[in-house]
Coordinates of C-alpha atoms and ligand atoms in Angstrom, one line a residue:
M21 CA 21.6 -228.4 142.6
L22 CA 22.4 -232.2 142.9
N23 CA 22.5 -232.0 146.7
S24 CA 19.2 -230.2 147.1
A25 CA 17.5 -232.6 144.7
T26 CA 18.8 -235.7 146.5
A27 CA 17.7 -234.1 149.8
S28 CA 14.2 -233.6 148.6
V29 CA 13.9 -237.3 147.6
S30 CA 15.2 -238.5 150.9
T31 CA 12.8 -236.5 153.0
R32 CA 9.6 -237.8 151.4
A33 CA 8.0 -240.1 153.9
L34 CA 5.9 -242.8 152.3
T35 CA 2.8 -244.9 152.9
I36 CA 2.7 -248.2 151.0
L37 CA -0.8 -249.6 150.6
G38 CA -0.4 -253.3 150.0
A39 CA 3.1 -253.6 151.3
T40 CA 3.1 -257.4 151.6
G41 CA 2.6 -258.0 147.8
S42 CA 4.9 -258.0 144.8
I43 CA 4.8 -254.2 144.2
G44 CA 5.0 -253.6 147.9
A45 CA 8.3 -255.6 148.1
S46 CA 9.8 -253.8 145.1
T47 CA 8.7 -250.4 146.6
L48 CA 10.3 -251.2 149.9
D49 CA 13.5 -252.1 148.1
V50 CA 13.5 -248.8 146.1
A51 CA 12.7 -246.8 149.3
R52 CA 15.6 -248.4 151.1
H53 CA 17.9 -247.7 148.2
L54 CA 16.8 -244.0 148.0
G55 CA 16.7 -243.6 151.8
I56 CA 13.0 -242.6 151.8
P57 CA 11.5 -243.0 155.3
I58 CA 8.4 -245.2 155.7
F59 CA 5.4 -243.7 157.5
A60 CA 3.0 -246.6 157.2
L61 CA 2.6 -250.0 155.6
T62 CA -0.6 -251.9 155.0
A63 CA -1.7 -255.5 154.2
H64 CA -5.0 -257.4 154.2
R65 CA -4.4 -260.4 156.4
Q66 CA -0.7 -261.2 156.4
A67 CA -0.1 -259.7 159.8
R68 CA 3.1 -261.5 160.6
K69 CA 4.7 -260.6 157.3
L70 CA 3.5 -257.0 157.6
A71 CA 5.0 -256.7 161.1
E72 CA 8.4 -258.0 159.9
L73 CA 8.4 -255.5 157.1
A74 CA 7.3 -252.7 159.4
I75 CA 10.1 -253.5 161.9
H76 CA 12.7 -253.9 159.1
S77 CA 11.8 -250.6 157.5
H78 CA 11.3 -248.6 160.7
A79 CA 7.7 -247.7 159.8
Q80 CA 5.6 -245.7 162.3
V81 CA 2.3 -247.5 161.7
A82 CA 1.2 -250.9 160.3
V83 CA -2.4 -251.5 159.2
V84 CA -4.2 -254.7 158.4
S85 CA -7.5 -254.0 156.5
D86 CA -9.1 -257.2 157.9
P87 CA -9.9 -256.5 161.5
D88 CA -9.7 -260.3 162.3
A89 CA -5.9 -260.0 161.7
Y90 CA -5.5 -257.2 164.2
A91 CA -4.7 -259.3 167.3
E92 CA -1.9 -261.1 165.5
L93 CA -0.4 -257.8 164.2
K94 CA -0.6 -256.2 167.7
T95 CA 1.2 -259.2 169.3
A96 CA 3.9 -259.2 166.6
L97 CA 4.5 -255.5 167.0
S98 CA 4.5 -255.4 170.8
G99 CA 7.5 -253.7 172.3
T100 CA 8.6 -252.2 169.0
G101 CA 6.9 -248.8 169.3
I102 CA 5.2 -249.3 165.9
E103 CA 1.5 -248.5 166.1
A104 CA -0.8 -251.4 165.0
A105 CA -4.2 -250.5 163.5
A106 CA -6.9 -252.3 161.5
G107 CA -9.9 -251.8 159.3
P108 CA -10.8 -249.8 156.2
D109 CA -10.9 -246.5 158.2
A110 CA -7.3 -247.1 159.4
L111 CA -6.3 -247.6 155.8
V112 CA -7.7 -244.2 154.8
R113 CA -6.1 -242.6 157.9
V114 CA -2.6 -243.7 156.8
A115 CA -3.3 -242.8 153.2
T116 CA -4.2 -239.2 154.2
N117 CA -2.0 -238.6 157.2
E118 CA 0.0 -235.4 156.9
Q119 CA 3.3 -237.2 157.6
A120 CA 3.0 -239.2 154.4
Q121 CA 4.0 -237.0 151.5
A122 CA 3.6 -239.8 149.0
V123 CA 1.4 -242.8 148.8
V124 CA 2.1 -245.9 146.7
T125 CA -1.1 -247.8 145.9
A126 CA -0.2 -251.5 145.6
I127 CA -3.4 -253.1 146.9
V128 CA -4.8 -255.6 144.3
G129 CA -8.2 -255.0 142.8
A130 CA -11.2 -252.8 143.6
A131 CA -10.3 -253.1 147.3
G132 CA -7.9 -250.2 146.8
L133 CA -10.6 -247.8 145.6
N134 CA -11.5 -245.9 148.8
A135 CA -7.9 -245.4 150.0
T136 CA -6.8 -244.3 146.6
V137 CA -9.6 -241.7 146.4
A138 CA -8.8 -240.6 150.0
A139 CA -5.1 -240.1 149.1
V140 CA -6.1 -238.1 146.1
R141 CA -8.5 -235.9 148.1
A142 CA -5.7 -235.3 150.6
G143 CA -3.6 -233.8 147.8
K144 CA -0.8 -236.4 148.0
R145 CA 1.7 -237.5 145.4
V146 CA -0.2 -240.7 144.6
C147 CA 1.9 -243.3 142.8
I148 CA -0.5 -245.7 141.2
A149 CA 0.2 -249.4 140.7
N150 CA -3.3 -250.5 141.7
K151 CA -4.9 -249.8 138.3
E152 CA -8.4 -251.2 139.1
P153 CA -9.7 -248.0 140.9
L154 CA -8.7 -246.0 137.8
V155 CA -10.6 -248.5 135.6
M156 CA -13.7 -248.2 137.8
A157 CA -13.7 -244.5 138.5
G158 CA -10.9 -242.9 136.4
G159 CA -12.9 -239.8 135.5
L160 CA -13.8 -239.1 139.1
I161 CA -10.3 -239.7 140.4
M162 CA -8.7 -237.4 137.8
A163 CA -11.2 -234.7 138.6
E164 CA -10.6 -235.1 142.4
A165 CA -6.8 -234.9 141.7
K166 CA -7.3 -231.6 139.9
A167 CA -9.6 -230.2 142.6
H168 CA -7.3 -231.1 145.5
G169 CA -3.9 -230.5 143.9
A170 CA -2.8 -234.2 144.0
T171 CA -0.1 -235.4 141.7
I172 CA -0.9 -238.7 140.1
L173 CA 2.1 -240.7 138.9
P174 CA 1.9 -244.0 137.1
I175 CA 3.8 -247.1 138.3
D176 CA 2.5 -249.5 135.8
S177 CA 5.5 -249.9 133.5
E178 CA 3.6 -249.2 130.3
H179 CA 2.1 -246.0 131.7
S180 CA 5.4 -244.9 133.2
A181 CA 6.9 -245.4 129.8
I182 CA 4.2 -243.3 128.1
F183 CA 4.4 -240.7 130.8
Q184 CA 8.1 -240.4 130.1
C185 CA 7.7 -240.3 126.3
L186 CA 5.0 -237.5 126.7
E187 CA 7.1 -235.2 128.9
G188 CA 7.4 -231.8 127.3
H189 CA 4.6 -232.5 124.8
T190 CA 0.9 -231.9 124.6
A191 CA -2.0 -234.3 123.7
D192 CA -2.6 -232.5 120.3
E193 CA 0.8 -233.7 119.1
V194 CA 0.0 -237.3 119.7
A195 CA -1.3 -239.7 117.0
T196 CA -1.5 -242.9 119.2
L197 CA -0.4 -244.3 122.5
I198 CA 1.1 -247.8 122.0
L199 CA 0.8 -250.1 125.0
T200 CA 3.2 -253.0 124.6
G201 CA 2.6 -256.4 126.3
S202 CA 4.5 -259.6 126.4
G203 CA 1.5 -261.6 125.3
G204 CA 1.6 -263.6 128.5
P205 CA 2.4 -267.3 129.0
L206 CA -0.3 -268.5 126.6
R207 CA 0.5 -266.5 123.5
T208 CA 1.6 -269.6 121.7
V209 CA -0.5 -272.2 123.5
A210 CA -2.9 -273.7 120.9
D211 CA -5.7 -275.0 123.1
L212 CA -6.8 -272.4 125.6
G213 CA -9.6 -274.8 126.8
Q214 CA -7.0 -277.0 128.5
V215 CA -5.0 -274.4 130.3
T216 CA -4.1 -275.2 133.9
R217 CA -3.6 -272.7 136.8
E218 CA 0.1 -273.3 136.8
Q219 CA 0.4 -272.7 133.1
A220 CA -1.5 -269.4 133.4
L221 CA 0.5 -268.2 136.3
A222 CA 3.9 -268.9 134.7
H223 CA 4.5 -265.4 133.2
P224 CA 7.5 -265.5 130.7
T225 CA 9.1 -262.2 131.7
W226 CA 7.6 -260.6 134.8
S227 CA 7.3 -261.8 138.4
M228 CA 4.0 -260.5 139.8
G229 CA 1.1 -261.3 142.2
P230 CA -1.4 -264.1 141.2
K231 CA -4.3 -261.8 140.0
I232 CA -2.3 -259.7 137.6
S233 CA -0.5 -262.8 136.4
I234 CA -3.8 -264.4 135.3
D235 CA -4.8 -261.0 133.9
S236 CA -1.7 -261.1 131.8
A237 CA -2.6 -264.6 130.6
T238 CA -6.1 -263.5 129.4
L239 CA -4.7 -260.1 128.2
M240 CA -7.3 -258.6 130.6
N241 CA -4.3 -256.8 132.1
K242 CA -3.7 -255.0 128.8
S243 CA -7.4 -254.4 128.6
L244 CA -7.5 -252.7 132.0
E245 CA -4.4 -250.7 130.9
I246 CA -6.2 -249.3 127.9
I247 CA -8.8 -247.8 130.2
E248 CA -6.1 -246.8 132.7
A249 CA -4.2 -244.9 129.9
R250 CA -7.4 -243.3 128.8
W251 CA -7.8 -241.5 132.1
L252 CA -4.1 -240.9 132.9
F253 CA -3.4 -239.3 129.6
G254 CA -6.8 -238.0 128.5
L255 CA -6.9 -239.6 125.1
P256 CA -9.9 -241.5 123.7
V257 CA -9.4 -245.3 123.6
E258 CA -9.6 -245.3 119.8
R259 CA -6.2 -243.7 119.9
I260 CA -4.7 -246.2 122.3
R261 CA -3.5 -249.5 120.7
V262 CA -1.8 -252.6 121.9
L263 CA 1.2 -254.3 120.4
I264 CA 2.6 -257.6 121.5
H265 CA 6.3 -257.4 122.3
P266 CA 7.4 -260.7 123.8
Q267 CA 10.9 -259.5 125.0
S268 CA 9.3 -256.9 127.5
V269 CA 12.2 -254.4 126.9
V270 CA 10.2 -251.6 125.2
H271 CA 7.7 -250.8 127.9
S272 CA 5.4 -248.7 125.7
M273 CA 5.6 -246.0 123.0
V274 CA 4.0 -242.7 121.9
S275 CA 3.5 -242.2 118.2
Y276 CA 3.5 -238.5 117.3
R277 CA 1.7 -236.9 114.4
D278 CA 5.0 -236.1 112.6
G279 CA 5.8 -239.8 112.3
S280 CA 8.2 -239.9 115.3
V281 CA 7.7 -242.8 117.7
M282 CA 9.2 -242.4 121.2
A283 CA 9.9 -245.5 123.3
Q284 CA 11.1 -246.1 126.8
L285 CA 13.3 -249.2 127.4
G286 CA 14.2 -251.0 130.5
R287 CA 14.6 -254.3 132.2
P288 CA 11.3 -256.1 133.1
D289 CA 11.8 -255.0 136.8
M290 CA 9.1 -253.0 138.5
R291 CA 11.6 -251.2 140.6
T292 CA 12.5 -248.9 137.7
P293 CA 9.0 -247.4 137.2
I294 CA 8.4 -247.4 141.0
Q295 CA 11.6 -245.4 141.4
Y296 CA 10.6 -242.9 138.7
A297 CA 7.3 -242.3 140.4
L298 CA 9.1 -241.6 143.6
T299 CA 11.9 -239.4 142.2
W300 CA 10.0 -237.7 139.4
P301 CA 10.9 -235.4 137.7
R302 CA 14.4 -236.7 138.2
H303 CA 16.1 -239.9 137.2
E304 CA 18.3 -240.8 140.2
P305 CA 20.7 -243.7 140.6
G306 CA 18.8 -246.8 141.5
P307 CA 19.0 -250.6 142.2
V308 CA 18.3 -251.6 138.6
A309 CA 20.9 -251.5 135.7
A310 CA 19.9 -250.5 132.2
P311 CA 19.4 -253.4 129.8
D312 CA 22.5 -254.5 127.9
L313 CA 21.2 -253.7 124.4
A314 CA 24.1 -255.4 122.7
Q315 CA 23.0 -258.7 124.3
L316 CA 19.5 -258.5 123.0
A317 CA 19.2 -260.7 119.9
S318 CA 16.0 -259.0 118.6
L319 CA 13.1 -256.8 119.6
T320 CA 9.9 -258.0 117.9
F321 CA 6.4 -256.6 117.7
E322 CA 3.1 -258.2 116.5
E323 CA -0.6 -257.5 116.6
P324 CA -2.5 -259.1 119.5
D325 CA -4.9 -261.9 118.6
A326 CA -8.2 -260.4 119.7
R327 CA -10.1 -263.5 118.5
R328 CA -8.3 -265.8 121.0
F329 CA -8.1 -263.2 123.7
P330 CA -11.5 -261.3 123.5
S331 CA -10.8 -259.3 126.6
L332 CA -9.2 -256.5 124.4
T333 CA -12.5 -256.1 122.5
M334 CA -14.4 -256.1 125.8
A335 CA -12.2 -253.2 127.1
Y336 CA -12.8 -251.0 124.1
H337 CA -16.5 -251.8 124.3
A338 CA -16.6 -251.0 128.1
A339 CA -14.6 -247.8 127.6
Q340 CA -16.9 -246.6 124.8
T341 CA -20.0 -247.5 126.7
G342 CA -18.6 -245.6 129.7
G343 CA -20.8 -245.1 132.8
L344 CA -20.7 -248.3 134.9
A345 CA -19.4 -250.6 132.2
P346 CA -15.7 -250.5 133.1
A347 CA -16.5 -251.1 136.8
V348 CA -18.7 -254.0 135.9
M349 CA -16.1 -255.5 133.6
N350 CA -13.5 -255.2 136.4
A351 CA -15.7 -256.7 139.1
A352 CA -16.7 -259.7 136.9
N353 CA -13.0 -260.2 136.0
E354 CA -11.9 -260.2 139.6
M355 CA -14.6 -262.8 140.5
A356 CA -13.8 -264.9 137.5
V357 CA -10.0 -264.8 138.2
A358 CA -10.6 -265.7 141.8
A359 CA -12.7 -268.7 140.8
F360 CA -10.1 -269.9 138.3
L361 CA -7.3 -269.5 140.9
A362 CA -9.4 -271.5 143.4
G363 CA -9.9 -274.3 140.9
R364 CA -13.6 -273.7 140.6
S365 CA -13.7 -272.8 136.9
R366 CA -11.8 -273.1 133.7
F367 CA -9.6 -270.6 132.0
L368 CA -12.0 -269.8 129.1
D369 CA -14.8 -269.2 131.7
I370 CA -13.1 -265.9 132.6
F371 CA -13.9 -264.5 129.2
A372 CA -17.5 -265.8 129.2
T373 CA -18.2 -264.4 132.7
V374 CA -16.9 -260.9 131.8
E375 CA -18.8 -260.9 128.6
R376 CA -22.1 -261.9 130.3
A377 CA -21.6 -259.2 132.9
L378 CA -21.0 -256.5 130.3
A379 CA -24.1 -257.5 128.4
A380 CA -26.2 -256.8 131.5
V381 CA -24.7 -253.4 132.4
Q382 CA -27.3 -250.7 133.4
A383 CA -27.0 -247.5 131.5
V384 CA -26.0 -244.7 133.9
V385 CA -24.4 -241.5 132.7
D386 CA -21.7 -240.0 134.8
P387 CA -22.1 -242.3 137.8
T388 CA -21.2 -241.1 141.3
L389 CA -18.6 -242.9 143.4
D390 CA -21.4 -244.5 145.4
E391 CA -23.1 -245.7 142.3
I392 CA -19.8 -247.3 141.0
I393 CA -19.2 -249.0 144.4
A394 CA -22.8 -250.3 144.4
A395 CA -22.4 -251.6 140.8
D396 CA -19.2 -253.4 141.8
A397 CA -20.9 -254.9 144.9
E398 CA -23.9 -256.0 142.8
V399 CA -21.8 -257.9 140.3
R400 CA -19.9 -259.6 143.1
A401 CA -23.2 -260.6 144.8
R402 CA -24.7 -261.8 141.5
L403 CA -21.7 -263.9 140.6
G404 CA -21.4 -265.2 144.2
R405 CA -19.0 -268.2 144.5
I406 CA -18.7 -269.1 140.8
Ligands
LIG17 P1 -0.1 -259.0 145.3 O1 -1.2 -260.0 145.2 O2 1.3 -259.4 145.2 O3 -0.3 -258.0 146.6 C1 -1.5 -257.5 146.9 C2 -1.4 -256.6 148.2 O4 -2.8 -256.1 148.4 C3 -1.0 -257.4 149.4 O5 -0.3 -256.5 150.3 C4 -2.4 -257.8 150.0 O6 -2.3 -258.0 151.5 C5 -3.2 -256.5 149.7 N1 -4.6 -256.9 149.7 C6 -5.2 -257.9 149.1 N2 -6.5 -257.9 149.2 C7 -6.8 -256.8 149.9 C8 -8.0 -256.2 150.4 N3 -9.2 -256.7 150.2 N4 -7.9 -255.0 151.1 C9 -6.7 -254.4 151.4 N5 -5.5 -254.9 150.9 C10 -5.6 -256.1 150.2 O7 -0.4 -257.9 144.1 P2 0.6 -257.2 143.1 O8 1.7 -256.5 144.0 O9 1.0 -258.1 142.0 O10 -0.3 -256.1 142.5 C11 -0.8 -255.0 143.2 C12 -1.5 -254.0 142.2 O11 -0.5 -253.5 141.4 C13 -2.5 -254.6 141.3 O12 -3.5 -253.7 141.1 C14 -1.7 -254.9 140.0 O13 -2.6 -254.9 138.9 C15 -0.8 -253.7 140.0 N6 0.5 -253.9 139.3 C16 1.3 -255.0 139.6 C17 2.4 -255.2 138.9 C18 3.4 -256.3 139.4 O14 4.5 -256.4 138.8 N7 3.1 -257.1 140.4 C19 2.8 -254.4 137.7 C20 1.9 -253.3 137.5 C21 0.8 -253.1 138.2 P3 -2.1 -259.5 152.0 O15 -0.7 -259.9 151.7 O16 -2.3 -259.4 153.5 O17 -3.1 -260.4 151.3

């Protein structure tokens, strides 16, 4: 039994979309540890870094989504036997190629939508870190997964925790899903009007890419996660709540109707949920040790401050409005975060930008993927270079 299970893990070739980022690095480490062969790696523009990762991991194909980075990638891979490719179509090709049995989605933002949908339509094991496509088009993605026999597995630590706490149970047993969050670096900062880029990027417990780090500071990350959980687990957002848990040890919980609360604990290290998505339904030995519970002074929980961090209220509003609202919220947030990171706007402008975009959402019932993509583009065009 043990031998055959280990063999099935080690034969699963992998495509990593967004391999040069934070989740990409952790996924490569887990894949190395488990002996999972790499079929393809992708990046946006970091051609040299991508080439190094591809050579080191013996990948067959490396793709830059920005065609302008192709020449650099091609040169860096010359003589290695690794195929270089570029552009959005190449991204879709490696997400759907029959040699990739599993796809890890680790692109940041809406840019990952098309490749995620393509991997789902190709019936892959799709391990989702890139939550924004689920926020934008979760209903469509889950329906496509059902239609094409794809297995969607969460990588986000909160959703991995809930997924594990739900195993063997059905939705009608559940009272609420409880998403925990550290509260981010600004939980105790009195004046959010004066927050600098460096302060907002300095996450207290997790090491992540810049966009999700700012989302954690605004609690927009938790907001996106509420909508992500709604689609992954099929419960209305009214039954999904958020609790602040500064130690980041309890990664999320399920509260059952009989009063039992199930929790999943682990270190704040993304390699644990990434590994579970790759080895599910088994827990295999991995590179991360369990937390030393005796060394933890305390585990605390508190209500989030929705007055100081209004993104949570916006997420419930967007989810309840449905249609294009979650995609509009996501696009406005991506634009606002990019402007803050570039020093063109202030921290509190992020909330104001998203709020204004949500107030202008067009009512469209059950939008198609094209309508969602158009709404995303329209918000980006309208906000321009804020
Ligand atoms: P990073 O910014 O570290 O990495 C992003 C990756 O996406 C890079 O490989 C980047 O390539 C690529 N990329 C950027 N823009 C584009 C584009 N327009 N088209 C194609 N590829 C692009 O992000 P993270 O790893 O932090 O996050 C990735 C996703 O995972 C996000 O959706 C995030 O919310 C989610 N997530 C992250 C967690 C974390 O711990 N980091 C935890 C849970 C979820 P290049 O390097 O060339 O720019």
